[in-house]
């Protein structure tokens, strides 16, 4: 199979990092199932979350959310100092279901809130494997309902412009929240914004056309899904659609969607397929497929033109809810 072309600016970034676009197998990667190794590596990308944060453009406040098992989780509110819209979003962060904290994602979520001028509320859902399905989904849903019920306390917003947004595994959770809210007659959502979402537990086979550029590998993906679903990961009979939205049989009655993904991302095909299935179910979809970039490229190479275009498109999608 012919290897897909890489975006020239991203290729220059790779060269500057002395990888030259060579396969990631040339580097020391955690084996399947090595969650602690991945968590340590993730700190190299996003930091520990203990770094100081400048609240010049966005103010932050933390709130306690009761969850179904008698515990409570934290929800972090990101309020832009210059609000440009009456919309209000619930943001579920990424990390393959096994990585990431609200602290680590604070600069990323704050960036979207500031650029779009829209408040975002992020539930600090508990991670697998310590907390497998359904805990991440149920924690996130508890945060969604709590934000909806406390909208005035959180700074207000138009309840008709209440939406969900998430990246990677958080995109999975956001898509699952749309399904849960529909099925449980929960908060009425105006939109689901899914940033390179992790949707299907069957994505386990390496595509040689993109293998040299993967930032979230097939081994990573297997590890994340197994941590979340255990032995049911990739099974013939899918787990709950709330955990695996890409295998949901009924996508009707869902809110409009914005989905983006790169052509060198292992989630490319499942994301495009989900967009098509939403359209066939009567759901309006805006799909952005960015050529020559892998998963989370805009975090790795934020100065590239394509990264700036992607962030601007996401901010526009948020403002237009």
mmCIF file with all atom_site columns, N, CA and C in Angstrom, residues 197 199-200 202-203 245-248 251 259 261 267-281 285 287 289:
data_model
loop_
_atom_site.group_PDB
_atom_site.id
_atom_site.type_symbol
_atom_site.label_atom_id
_atom_site.label_alt_id
_atom_site.label_comp_id
_atom_site.label_asym_id
_atom_site.label_entity_id
_atom_site.label_seq_id
_atom_site.pdbx_PDB_ins_code
_atom_site.Cartn_x
_atom_site.Cartn_y
_atom_site.Cartn_z
_atom_site.occupancy
_atom_site.B_iso_or_equiv
_atom_site.pdbx_formal_charge
_atom_site.auth_seq_id
_atom_site.auth_comp_id
_atom_site.auth_asym_id
_atom_site.auth_atom_id
_atom_site.pdbx_PDB_model_num
ATOM 1  N N  . UNK A 1 197 ? -12.827 11.827 17.540 1.00 0.00 ? 197 UNK A N  1
ATOM 2  C CA . UNK A 1 197 ? -13.341 10.963 18.610 1.00 0.00 ? 197 UNK A CA 1
ATOM 3  C C  . UNK A 1 197 ? -12.939 9.498  18.467 1.00 0.00 ? 197 UNK A C  1
ATOM 4  N N  . UNK A 1 199 ? -14.291 6.080  18.800 1.00 0.00 ? 199 UNK A N  1
ATOM 5  C CA . UNK A 1 199 ? -15.679 5.645  18.779 1.00 0.00 ? 199 UNK A CA 1
ATOM 6  C C  . UNK A 1 199 ? -15.898 4.146  18.710 1.00 0.00 ? 199 UNK A C  1
ATOM 7  N N  . UNK A 1 200 ? -14.904 3.368  18.253 1.00 0.00 ? 200 UNK A N  1
ATOM 8  C CA . UNK A 1 200 ? -15.158 1.963  17.931 1.00 0.00 ? 200 UNK A CA 1
ATOM 9  C C  . UNK A 1 200 ? -14.057 1.072  18.494 1.00 0.00 ? 200 UNK A C  1
ATOM 10 N N  . UNK A 1 202 ? -13.339 -1.836 17.784 1.00 0.00 ? 202 UNK A N  1
ATOM 11 C CA . UNK A 1 202 ? -12.816 -2.812 16.830 1.00 0.00 ? 202 UNK A CA 1
ATOM 12 C C  . UNK A 1 202 ? -11.622 -2.278 16.036 1.00 0.00 ? 202 UNK A C  1
ATOM 13 N N  . UNK A 1 203 ? -11.187 -1.050 16.302 1.00 0.00 ? 203 UNK A N  1
ATOM 14 C CA . UNK A 1 203 ? -10.048 -0.478 15.581 1.00 0.00 ? 203 UNK A CA 1
ATOM 15 C C  . UNK A 1 203 ? -8.755  -1.001 16.200 1.00 0.00 ? 203 UNK A C  1
ATOM 16 N N  . UNK A 1 245 ? -20.043 4.370  21.045 1.00 0.00 ? 245 UNK A N  1
ATOM 17 C CA . UNK A 1 245 ? -21.043 5.003  20.176 1.00 0.00 ? 245 UNK A CA 1
ATOM 18 C C  . UNK A 1 245 ? -20.934 4.583  18.713 1.00 0.00 ? 245 UNK A C  1
ATOM 19 N N  . UNK A 1 246 ? -19.721 4.248  18.269 1.00 0.00 ? 246 UNK A N  1
ATOM 20 C CA . UNK A 1 246 ? -19.552 3.846  16.884 1.00 0.00 ? 246 UNK A CA 1
ATOM 21 C C  . UNK A 1 246 ? -20.292 2.577  16.516 1.00 0.00 ? 246 UNK A C  1
ATOM 22 N N  . UNK A 1 247 ? -20.741 1.815  17.510 1.00 0.00 ? 247 UNK A N  1
ATOM 23 C CA . UNK A 1 247 ? -21.475 0.578  17.261 1.00 0.00 ? 247 UNK A CA 1
ATOM 24 C C  . UNK A 1 247 ? -22.940 0.704  17.662 1.00 0.00 ? 247 UNK A C  1
ATOM 25 N N  . UNK A 1 248 ? -23.392 1.933  17.950 1.00 0.00 ? 248 UNK A N  1
ATOM 26 C CA . UNK A 1 248 ? -24.799 2.159  18.280 1.00 0.00 ? 248 UNK A CA 1
ATOM 27 C C  . UNK A 1 248 ? -25.651 1.861  17.048 1.00 0.00 ? 248 UNK A C  1
ATOM 28 N N  . UNK A 1 251 ? -29.088 5.976  15.551 1.00 0.00 ? 251 UNK A N  1
ATOM 29 C CA . UNK A 1 251 ? -28.519 7.319  15.692 1.00 0.00 ? 251 UNK A CA 1
ATOM 30 C C  . UNK A 1 251 ? -29.554 8.402  15.403 1.00 0.00 ? 251 UNK A C  1
ATOM 31 N N  . UNK A 1 259 ? -17.681 17.054 13.496 1.00 0.00 ? 259 UNK A N  1
ATOM 32 C CA . UNK A 1 259 ? -16.672 16.011 13.688 1.00 0.00 ? 259 UNK A CA 1
ATOM 33 C C  . UNK A 1 259 ? -15.437 16.397 12.897 1.00 0.00 ? 259 UNK A C  1
ATOM 34 N N  . UNK A 1 261 ? -11.132 15.132 12.076 1.00 0.00 ? 261 UNK A N  1
ATOM 35 C CA . UNK A 1 261 ? -10.125 14.077 12.202 1.00 0.00 ? 261 UNK A CA 1
ATOM 36 C C  . UNK A 1 261 ? -9.088  14.288 11.113 1.00 0.00 ? 261 UNK A C  1
ATOM 37 N N  . UNK A 1 267 ? -8.342  6.881  14.007 1.00 0.00 ? 267 UNK A N  1
ATOM 38 C CA . UNK A 1 267 ? -9.794  7.041  14.131 1.00 0.00 ? 267 UNK A CA 1
ATOM 39 C C  . UNK A 1 267 ? -10.443 7.564  12.854 1.00 0.00 ? 267 UNK A C  1
ATOM 40 N N  . UNK A 1 268 ? -9.663  7.804  11.820 1.00 0.00 ? 268 UNK A N  1
ATOM 41 C CA . UNK A 1 268 ? -10.174 8.420  10.589 1.00 0.00 ? 268 UNK A CA 1
ATOM 42 C C  . UNK A 1 268 ? -11.405 7.695  10.042 1.00 0.00 ? 268 UNK A C  1
ATOM 43 N N  . UNK A 1 269 ? -11.275 6.408  9.788  1.00 0.00 ? 269 UNK A N  1
ATOM 44 C CA . UNK A 1 269 ? -12.355 5.683  9.119  1.00 0.00 ? 269 UNK A CA 1
ATOM 45 C C  . UNK A 1 269 ? -13.598 5.587  9.996  1.00 0.00 ? 269 UNK A C  1
ATOM 46 N N  . UNK A 1 270 ? -13.418 5.309  11.289 1.00 0.00 ? 270 UNK A N  1
ATOM 47 C CA . UNK A 1 270 ? -14.591 5.189  12.153 1.00 0.00 ? 270 UNK A CA 1
ATOM 48 C C  . UNK A 1 270 ? -15.297 6.531  12.326 1.00 0.00 ? 270 UNK A C  1
ATOM 49 N N  . UNK A 1 271 ? -14.538 7.638  12.310 1.00 0.00 ? 271 UNK A N  1
ATOM 50 C CA . UNK A 1 271 ? -15.151 8.959  12.439 1.00 0.00 ? 271 UNK A CA 1
ATOM 51 C C  . UNK A 1 271 ? -15.926 9.336  11.186 1.00 0.00 ? 271 UNK A C  1
ATOM 52 N N  . UNK A 1 272 ? -15.341 9.061  10.020 1.00 0.00 ? 272 UNK A N  1
ATOM 53 C CA . UNK A 1 272 ? -16.041 9.337  8.764  1.00 0.00 ? 272 UNK A CA 1
ATOM 54 C C  . UNK A 1 272 ? -17.294 8.473  8.664  1.00 0.00 ? 272 UNK A C  1
ATOM 55 N N  . UNK A 1 273 ? -17.175 7.216  9.060  1.00 0.00 ? 273 UNK A N  1
ATOM 56 C CA . UNK A 1 273 ? -18.332 6.322  9.027  1.00 0.00 ? 273 UNK A CA 1
ATOM 57 C C  . UNK A 1 273 ? -19.420 6.813  9.970  1.00 0.00 ? 273 UNK A C  1
ATOM 58 N N  . UNK A 1 274 ? -19.038 7.291  11.154 1.00 0.00 ? 274 UNK A N  1
ATOM 59 C CA . UNK A 1 274 ? -20.042 7.791  12.105 1.00 0.00 ? 274 UNK A CA 1
ATOM 60 C C  . UNK A 1 274 ? -20.752 9.011  11.532 1.00 0.00 ? 274 UNK A C  1
ATOM 61 N N  . UNK A 1 275 ? -20.002 9.895  10.881 1.00 0.00 ? 275 UNK A N  1
ATOM 62 C CA . UNK A 1 275 ? -20.616 11.062 10.252 1.00 0.00 ? 275 UNK A CA 1
ATOM 63 C C  . UNK A 1 275 ? -21.625 10.632 9.189  1.00 0.00 ? 275 UNK A C  1
ATOM 64 N N  . UNK A 1 276 ? -21.268 9.659  8.378  1.00 0.00 ? 276 UNK A N  1
ATOM 65 C CA . UNK A 1 276 ? -22.178 9.165  7.339  1.00 0.00 ? 276 UNK A CA 1
ATOM 66 C C  . UNK A 1 276 ? -23.427 8.553  7.951  1.00 0.00 ? 276 UNK A C  1
ATOM 67 N N  . UNK A 1 277 ? -23.255 7.781  9.009  1.00 0.00 ? 277 UNK A N  1
ATOM 68 C CA . UNK A 1 277 ? -24.407 7.133  9.642  1.00 0.00 ? 277 UNK A CA 1
ATOM 69 C C  . UNK A 1 277 ? -25.321 8.161  10.308 1.00 0.00 ? 277 UNK A C  1
ATOM 70 N N  . UNK A 1 278 ? -24.728 9.199  10.886 1.00 0.00 ? 278 UNK A N  1
ATOM 71 C CA . UNK A 1 278 ? -25.561 10.278 11.439 1.00 0.00 ? 278 UNK A CA 1
ATOM 72 C C  . UNK A 1 278 ? -26.386 10.947 10.336 1.00 0.00 ? 278 UNK A C  1
ATOM 73 N N  . UNK A 1 279 ? -25.740 11.229 9.207  1.00 0.00 ? 279 UNK A N  1
ATOM 74 C CA . UNK A 1 279 ? -26.452 11.838 8.089  1.00 0.00 ? 279 UNK A CA 1
ATOM 75 C C  . UNK A 1 279 ? -27.606 10.954 7.625  1.00 0.00 ? 279 UNK A C  1
ATOM 76 N N  . UNK A 1 280 ? -27.343 9.657  7.505  1.00 0.00 ? 280 UNK A N  1
ATOM 77 C CA . UNK A 1 280 ? -28.388 8.734  7.062  1.00 0.00 ? 280 UNK A CA 1
ATOM 78 C C  . UNK A 1 280 ? -29.519 8.638  8.081  1.00 0.00 ? 280 UNK A C  1
ATOM 79 N N  . UNK A 1 281 ? -29.232 8.976  9.341  1.00 0.00 ? 281 UNK A N  1
ATOM 80 C CA . UNK A 1 281 ? -30.263 8.968  10.381 1.00 0.00 ? 281 UNK A CA 1
ATOM 81 C C  . UNK A 1 281 ? -30.988 10.308 10.477 1.00 0.00 ? 281 UNK A C  1
ATOM 82 N N  . UNK A 1 285 ? -24.582 17.161 9.872  1.00 0.00 ? 285 UNK A N  1
ATOM 83 C CA . UNK A 1 285 ? -23.187 16.938 10.267 1.00 0.00 ? 285 UNK A CA 1
ATOM 84 C C  . UNK A 1 285 ? -22.275 17.870 9.488  1.00 0.00 ? 285 UNK A C  1
ATOM 85 N N  . UNK A 1 287 ? -18.359 17.810 8.763  1.00 0.00 ? 287 UNK A N  1
ATOM 86 C CA . UNK A 1 287 ? -17.205 16.919 8.877  1.00 0.00 ? 287 UNK A CA 1
ATOM 87 C C  . UNK A 1 287 ? -15.984 17.594 8.287  1.00 0.00 ? 287 UNK A C  1
ATOM 88 N N  . UNK A 1 289 ? -12.008 16.858 7.543  1.00 0.00 ? 289 UNK A N  1
ATOM 89 C CA . UNK A 1 289 ? -10.945 15.862 7.459  1.00 0.00 ? 289 UNK A CA 1
ATOM 90 C C  . UNK A 1 289 ? -9.681  16.581 7.011  1.00 0.00 ? 289 UNK A C  1
#
